[in-house]
CSV table of C-alpha atoms in Angstrom, one decimal:
chain,number,residue,atom,x,y,z
V,1,MET,CA,195.7,112.4,91.3
V,2,SER,CA,195.4,116.0,90.4
V,3,GLY,CA,191.8,116.3,89.5
V,4,SER,CA,192.0,119.4,87.4
V,5,GLN,CA,193.9,118.1,84.3
V,6,GLU,CA,192.1,117.5,81.1
V,7,LEU,CA,191.3,113.8,80.4
V,8,ALA,CA,192.8,112.3,77.4
V,9,VAL,CA,191.5,109.3,75.5
V,10,ARG,CA,193.5,106.1,75.9
V,11,GLU,CA,193.3,104.0,72.7
V,12,LYS,CA,192.2,100.5,73.4
V,13,GLN,CA,194.9,97.9,73.0
V,14,GLU,CA,194.0,94.7,71.3
V,15,LEU,CA,195.2,91.6,73.1
V,16,ALA,CA,198.1,89.9,71.4
V,17,LYS,CA,197.0,86.3,71.1
V,18,LYS,CA,198.9,83.7,72.9
V,19,GLU,CA,196.4,81.0,72.4
V,20,GLU,CA,193.4,80.8,70.1
V,21,LYS,CA,190.0,81.9,71.4
V,22,THR,CA,187.0,79.8,70.6
V,23,THR,CA,184.4,82.6,71.1
V,24,PRO,CA,183.8,85.2,68.4
V,25,GLY,CA,184.7,88.8,69.0
V,26,ARG,CA,187.8,90.9,69.7
V,27,TYR,CA,189.7,90.9,72.9
V,28,PHE,CA,191.1,94.0,74.5
V,29,VAL,CA,193.5,94.6,77.3
V,30,PRO,CA,191.8,96.4,80.1
V,31,THR,CA,193.7,99.4,81.5
V,32,ALA,CA,194.9,98.6,85.0
V,33,ASP,CA,196.3,100.1,88.1
V,34,ILE,CA,198.3,97.9,90.5
V,35,PHE,CA,199.2,99.1,93.9
V,36,GLU,CA,200.3,97.6,97.1
V,37,THR,CA,199.3,98.2,100.7
V,38,GLU,CA,200.7,96.6,103.8
V,39,GLN,CA,198.1,93.9,103.7
V,40,ALA,CA,197.4,93.3,100.1
V,41,LEU,CA,198.1,93.8,96.4
V,42,ILE,CA,195.3,95.6,94.7
V,43,VAL,CA,194.6,95.4,91.0
V,44,VAL,CA,192.0,97.8,89.5
V,45,MET,CA,190.8,97.2,85.9
V,46,GLU,CA,188.5,99.1,83.7
V,47,MET,CA,186.0,96.9,81.8
V,48,PRO,CA,183.2,99.0,80.7
V,49,GLY,CA,180.1,97.1,79.6
V,50,VAL,CA,180.9,93.9,81.3
V,51,LYS,CA,178.3,92.5,83.7
V,52,LYS,CA,179.1,91.0,87.1
V,53,ASP,CA,178.2,87.4,86.1
V,54,HIS,CA,180.3,87.6,82.9
V,55,VAL,CA,183.6,88.1,84.7
V,56,SER,CA,185.8,85.1,85.2
V,57,ILE,CA,188.8,85.2,87.5
V,58,GLU,CA,191.1,82.1,87.6
V,59,VAL,CA,194.3,81.3,89.3
V,60,GLU,CA,196.2,78.6,87.6
V,61,GLU,CA,199.7,77.8,88.9
V,62,ASP,CA,201.2,81.3,89.2
V,63,VAL,CA,199.0,83.1,86.7
V,64,LEU,CA,196.0,85.1,87.6
V,65,ARG,CA,193.8,85.3,84.6
V,66,ILE,CA,190.9,87.8,84.3
V,67,GLU,CA,188.3,87.7,81.5
V,68,GLY,CA,185.3,89.8,81.0
V,69,GLN,CA,182.8,88.9,78.4
V,70,LEU,CA,180.8,91.6,76.7
V,71,ASP,CA,177.1,91.1,75.9
V,72,PHE,CA,176.6,92.3,72.3
V,73,ALA,CA,172.8,91.9,72.5
V,74,ALA,CA,172.4,95.5,73.6
V,75,TYR,CA,173.7,96.6,70.2
V,76,GLU,CA,171.1,94.7,68.2
V,77,GLY,CA,168.9,96.7,65.8
V,78,MET,CA,171.2,99.7,65.9
V,79,ASP,CA,173.1,101.1,62.9
V,80,PRO,CA,176.4,102.7,63.7
V,81,VAL,CA,176.6,106.2,62.1
V,82,TYR,CA,179.7,107.4,63.9
V,83,THR,CA,182.3,105.4,65.8
V,84,GLU,CA,185.3,106.2,67.8
V,85,TYR,CA,186.0,103.0,69.6
V,86,ASN,CA,185.6,99.3,69.1
V,87,ILE,CA,183.9,97.0,71.5
V,88,GLY,CA,184.9,93.6,72.6
V,89,HIS,CA,185.8,91.3,75.4
V,90,TYR,CA,188.5,91.9,77.9
V,91,ALA,CA,191.3,89.7,79.0
V,92,ARG,CA,194.5,90.1,81.0
V,93,GLY,CA,196.8,87.9,82.9
V,94,PHE,CA,199.3,88.6,85.7
V,95,THR,CA,202.0,86.5,87.2
V,96,LEU,CA,201.6,86.2,91.0
V,97,SER,CA,204.4,86.0,93.4
V,98,GLY,CA,204.3,83.3,96.0
V,99,LYS,CA,203.4,85.8,98.7
V,100,ILE,CA,199.7,86.0,97.8
V,101,ASP,CA,197.1,84.1,99.8
V,102,ARG,CA,195.3,82.6,96.9
V,103,GLU,CA,192.3,81.4,98.9
V,104,ALA,CA,191.4,84.9,100.0
V,105,ILE,CA,191.3,86.8,96.7
V,106,ASN,CA,188.3,89.1,96.6
V,107,ALA,CA,186.7,90.8,93.6
V,108,ARG,CA,184.3,93.7,93.3
V,109,LEU,CA,182.8,95.2,90.1
V,110,GLU,CA,181.4,98.7,90.2
V,111,ASP,CA,180.6,101.1,87.3
V,112,GLY,CA,182.7,99.0,84.9
V,113,VAL,CA,185.7,99.0,87.3
V,114,LEU,CA,186.9,95.7,88.6
V,115,THR,CA,188.8,95.8,91.9
V,116,LEU,CA,190.7,92.7,92.9
V,117,THR,CA,192.2,92.5,96.4
V,118,LEU,CA,194.9,89.9,96.7
V,119,PRO,CA,195.8,89.6,100.4
V,120,LYS,CA,199.4,88.9,101.2
V,121,ALA,CA,200.2,85.6,102.8
V,122,LYS,CA,200.9,85.8,106.6
V,123,GLU,CA,204.6,85.1,106.1
V,124,ALA,CA,204.9,88.0,103.7
V,125,MET,CA,203.3,90.7,105.9
V,126,PRO,CA,205.6,93.2,107.4
V,127,ARG,CA,206.2,92.7,111.1
V,128,ARG,CA,207.0,95.3,113.5
V,129,ILE,CA,209.5,94.4,116.1
V,130,THR,CA,209.5,96.3,119.3
V,131,VAL,CA,212.6,96.8,121.2
V,132,ASN,CA,212.5,95.6,124.8
T,1,MET,CA,222.4,116.7,67.1
T,2,ALA,CA,221.9,117.5,63.5
T,3,LEU,CA,223.1,120.9,62.2
T,4,PHE,CA,220.4,121.1,59.5
T,5,PRO,CA,216.8,120.8,60.2
T,6,ASP,CA,215.7,117.3,59.2
T,7,PRO,CA,213.5,117.7,56.1
T,8,PHE,CA,211.8,114.4,56.8
T,9,ASN,CA,211.0,115.3,60.3
T,10,SER,CA,209.6,118.7,59.4
T,11,LEU,CA,207.4,117.2,56.7
T,12,LEU,CA,206.1,114.6,59.2
T,13,GLY,CA,205.4,117.3,61.7
T,14,LEU,CA,203.5,119.4,59.2
T,15,GLN,CA,201.5,116.4,58.2
T,16,ASN,CA,200.6,115.6,61.8
T,17,THR,CA,199.6,119.1,62.5
T,18,LEU,CA,197.4,119.2,59.4
T,19,ASP,CA,195.8,115.9,60.3
T,20,ALA,CA,195.2,117.1,63.8
T,21,PHE,CA,193.5,120.2,62.5
T,22,ARG,CA,191.4,118.3,60.1
T,23,ARG,CA,190.3,115.9,62.8
T,24,SER,CA,189.6,118.7,65.3
T,25,GLY,CA,186.1,119.3,64.0
T,26,TRP,CA,186.7,122.9,63.0
T,27,LEU,CA,186.0,122.1,59.4
T,28,GLN,CA,183.0,119.9,59.6
T,29,SER,CA,179.6,119.9,61.1
T,30,GLY,CA,179.8,116.3,62.3
T,31,PRO,CA,180.5,115.2,65.8
T,32,SER,CA,183.2,117.4,67.1
T,33,GLY,CA,186.4,116.9,69.0
T,34,ASP,CA,187.5,113.5,67.7
T,35,GLY,CA,190.1,112.2,70.2
T,36,SER,CA,188.5,113.9,73.2
T,37,TYR,CA,187.2,112.2,76.3
T,38,PRO,CA,184.9,110.3,76.6
T,39,PRO,CA,185.2,108.2,73.3
T,40,LEU,CA,181.7,107.7,71.9
T,41,ASN,CA,179.8,105.8,69.4
T,42,ILE,CA,176.6,107.0,67.8
T,43,PHE,CA,174.0,104.6,66.5
T,44,ARG,CA,170.7,105.1,64.7
T,45,ARG,CA,167.6,103.2,65.8
T,46,LYS,CA,164.7,103.9,63.5
T,47,ASP,CA,164.1,107.7,63.8
T,48,ASP,CA,166.1,108.1,67.0
T,49,PHE,CA,169.8,108.3,67.7
T,50,VAL,CA,171.6,106.5,70.5
T,51,LEU,CA,174.8,107.8,71.9
T,52,VAL,CA,177.0,105.4,73.8
T,53,ALA,CA,180.1,106.3,75.7
T,54,GLU,CA,182.5,104.4,77.9
T,55,ILE,CA,183.0,106.1,81.2
T,56,PRO,CA,184.2,103.5,83.7
T,57,GLY,CA,184.8,104.8,87.1
T,58,VAL,CA,182.9,108.1,86.6
T,59,ASN,CA,180.5,108.8,89.4
T,60,ARG,CA,176.9,109.5,88.4
T,61,SER,CA,177.1,112.7,90.5
T,62,ASP,CA,180.2,113.9,88.6
T,63,LEU,CA,178.5,113.6,85.2
T,64,GLU,CA,176.5,116.3,83.6
T,65,ILE,CA,174.5,115.8,80.4
T,66,GLN,CA,172.9,118.7,78.5
T,67,VAL,CA,170.9,118.7,75.4
T,68,LYS,CA,169.9,121.7,73.2
T,69,GLY,CA,168.8,121.7,69.6
T,70,ARG,CA,171.1,119.3,67.9
T,71,THR,CA,173.9,119.4,70.4
T,72,VAL,CA,174.6,117.1,73.3
T,73,ARG,CA,177.2,118.1,75.9
T,74,LEU,CA,178.9,115.7,78.2
T,75,SER,CA,180.9,117.1,81.0
T,76,GLY,CA,182.3,116.1,84.3
T,77,SER,CA,185.3,114.6,86.0
T,78,LYS,CA,186.7,111.3,86.8
T,79,THR,CA,188.7,110.6,89.9
T,80,VAL,CA,191.0,107.8,90.6
T,81,ARG,CA,191.7,107.3,94.3
T,82,TYR,CA,194.6,105.4,95.8
T,83,ASP,CA,195.2,104.6,99.4
T,84,GLU,CA,197.7,107.1,100.7
T,85,LYS,CA,200.0,104.6,102.1
T,86,ALA,CA,199.9,102.4,99.0
T,87,SER,CA,202.9,102.1,96.8
T,88,LEU,CA,202.1,102.2,93.1
T,89,HIS,CA,203.4,99.5,90.8
T,90,ARG,CA,201.5,100.3,87.6
T,91,ARG,CA,199.3,103.3,86.8
T,92,GLU,CA,197.4,103.2,83.5
T,93,ARG,CA,194.1,104.7,84.5
T,94,SER,CA,193.8,108.4,84.1
T,95,SER,CA,191.8,111.0,85.9
T,96,GLY,CA,190.7,114.5,85.2
T,97,ARG,CA,188.0,116.8,83.8
T,98,PHE,CA,186.2,116.4,80.5
T,99,ASP,CA,183.9,118.6,78.5
T,100,ARG,CA,182.7,117.5,75.1
T,101,SER,CA,179.9,118.6,72.8
T,102,VAL,CA,178.6,116.6,69.9
T,103,ALA,CA,176.4,117.9,67.1
T,104,LEU,CA,173.9,115.5,65.6
T,105,PRO,CA,172.4,115.7,62.2
T,106,VAL,CA,168.9,116.1,63.5
T,107,GLU,CA,167.0,118.2,66.1
T,108,ILE,CA,166.5,116.3,69.4
T,109,ASP,CA,163.5,116.5,71.7
T,110,PRO,CA,165.1,117.2,75.0
T,111,ASP,CA,162.1,116.2,77.0
T,112,ARG,CA,162.2,112.6,75.8
T,113,VAL,CA,165.9,112.0,76.2
T,114,ILE,CA,166.6,108.8,78.2
T,115,ALA,CA,170.0,108.5,80.0
T,116,GLU,CA,171.1,105.2,81.4
T,117,CYS,CA,174.4,104.2,82.9
T,118,HIS,CA,175.2,100.6,83.5
T,119,ASP,CA,178.6,99.0,84.2
T,120,GLY,CA,180.5,102.1,83.2
T,121,VAL,CA,178.7,102.5,79.9
T,122,LEU,CA,176.5,105.6,79.3
T,123,ALA,CA,173.7,105.2,76.8
T,124,LEU,CA,171.7,108.3,75.8
T,125,THR,CA,168.5,107.7,73.7
T,126,LEU,CA,168.0,110.9,71.7
T,127,PRO,CA,164.6,111.0,70.0
T,128,ARG,CA,164.3,113.1,66.9
T,129,ALA,CA,162.0,116.1,67.6
T,130,GLU,CA,158.6,115.7,66.0
T,131,ALA,CA,158.9,119.1,64.4
T,132,ASP,CA,162.1,117.9,62.7
T,133,LYS,CA,160.6,114.7,61.2
T,134,PRO,CA,159.8,114.7,57.5
T,135,ARG,CA,156.1,114.6,56.7
T,136,SER,CA,154.8,112.6,53.8
T,137,ILE,CA,152.4,114.5,51.6
T,138,ARG,CA,149.7,112.6,49.8
T,139,LEU,CA,148.8,113.4,46.3
T,140,ASN,CA,145.2,114.4,45.8
């Protein structure tokens, strides 16, 4: 919020495996912000290097699962001489409450930042009651 | 509260301080400022170097890249905006300013540097200056 502070590096966290992956490569947990407005729950995730068509968003039962696949082809023919971070795919899951309108979930990817808008179901929206 | 200073703690503290000093880049000529933002990887592709940094959410207009001699400087700021009325549940993304210089082992030709930024990943192609390239000398 205050734009004047010095930025610190956040070390990438490797995903603790719940199930085995069948694709090669490491998985990291993308850093995320979650906030709520009157109409929706908004999840913002940082997935640098992931292209738009390599993001998969699935809702299964109560779990929202987001996966971003990294294309390693860009790194072909390059010899690393100095490294500070590792690269890999991204995966993260969230448990949804029943108040989300699952059909209307909207996603946008911009500059490596994925923004998911999860609109609240009509019943869960706050209502203003006027006094007659 | 312990009455005596904990010897184990002081030793650990000293060690951490020494490590931080050693990593700070004061003592070496390599890429400086390990642990500063943005984290970067440097690759070699034939004669040239490629610097890759992850800067998700940094606007192009907020990023400045400077090249001089062997040094590359990346500076700018990252802003994270929230709706004013929104209530925050989780906040992991950080915002702020950054300014970082990296020294490469070779001279760079600043006129041929290519900067690309796709999906939050900055890639700088840093060609080695012609004057810096070794020349092979043929025996007569």
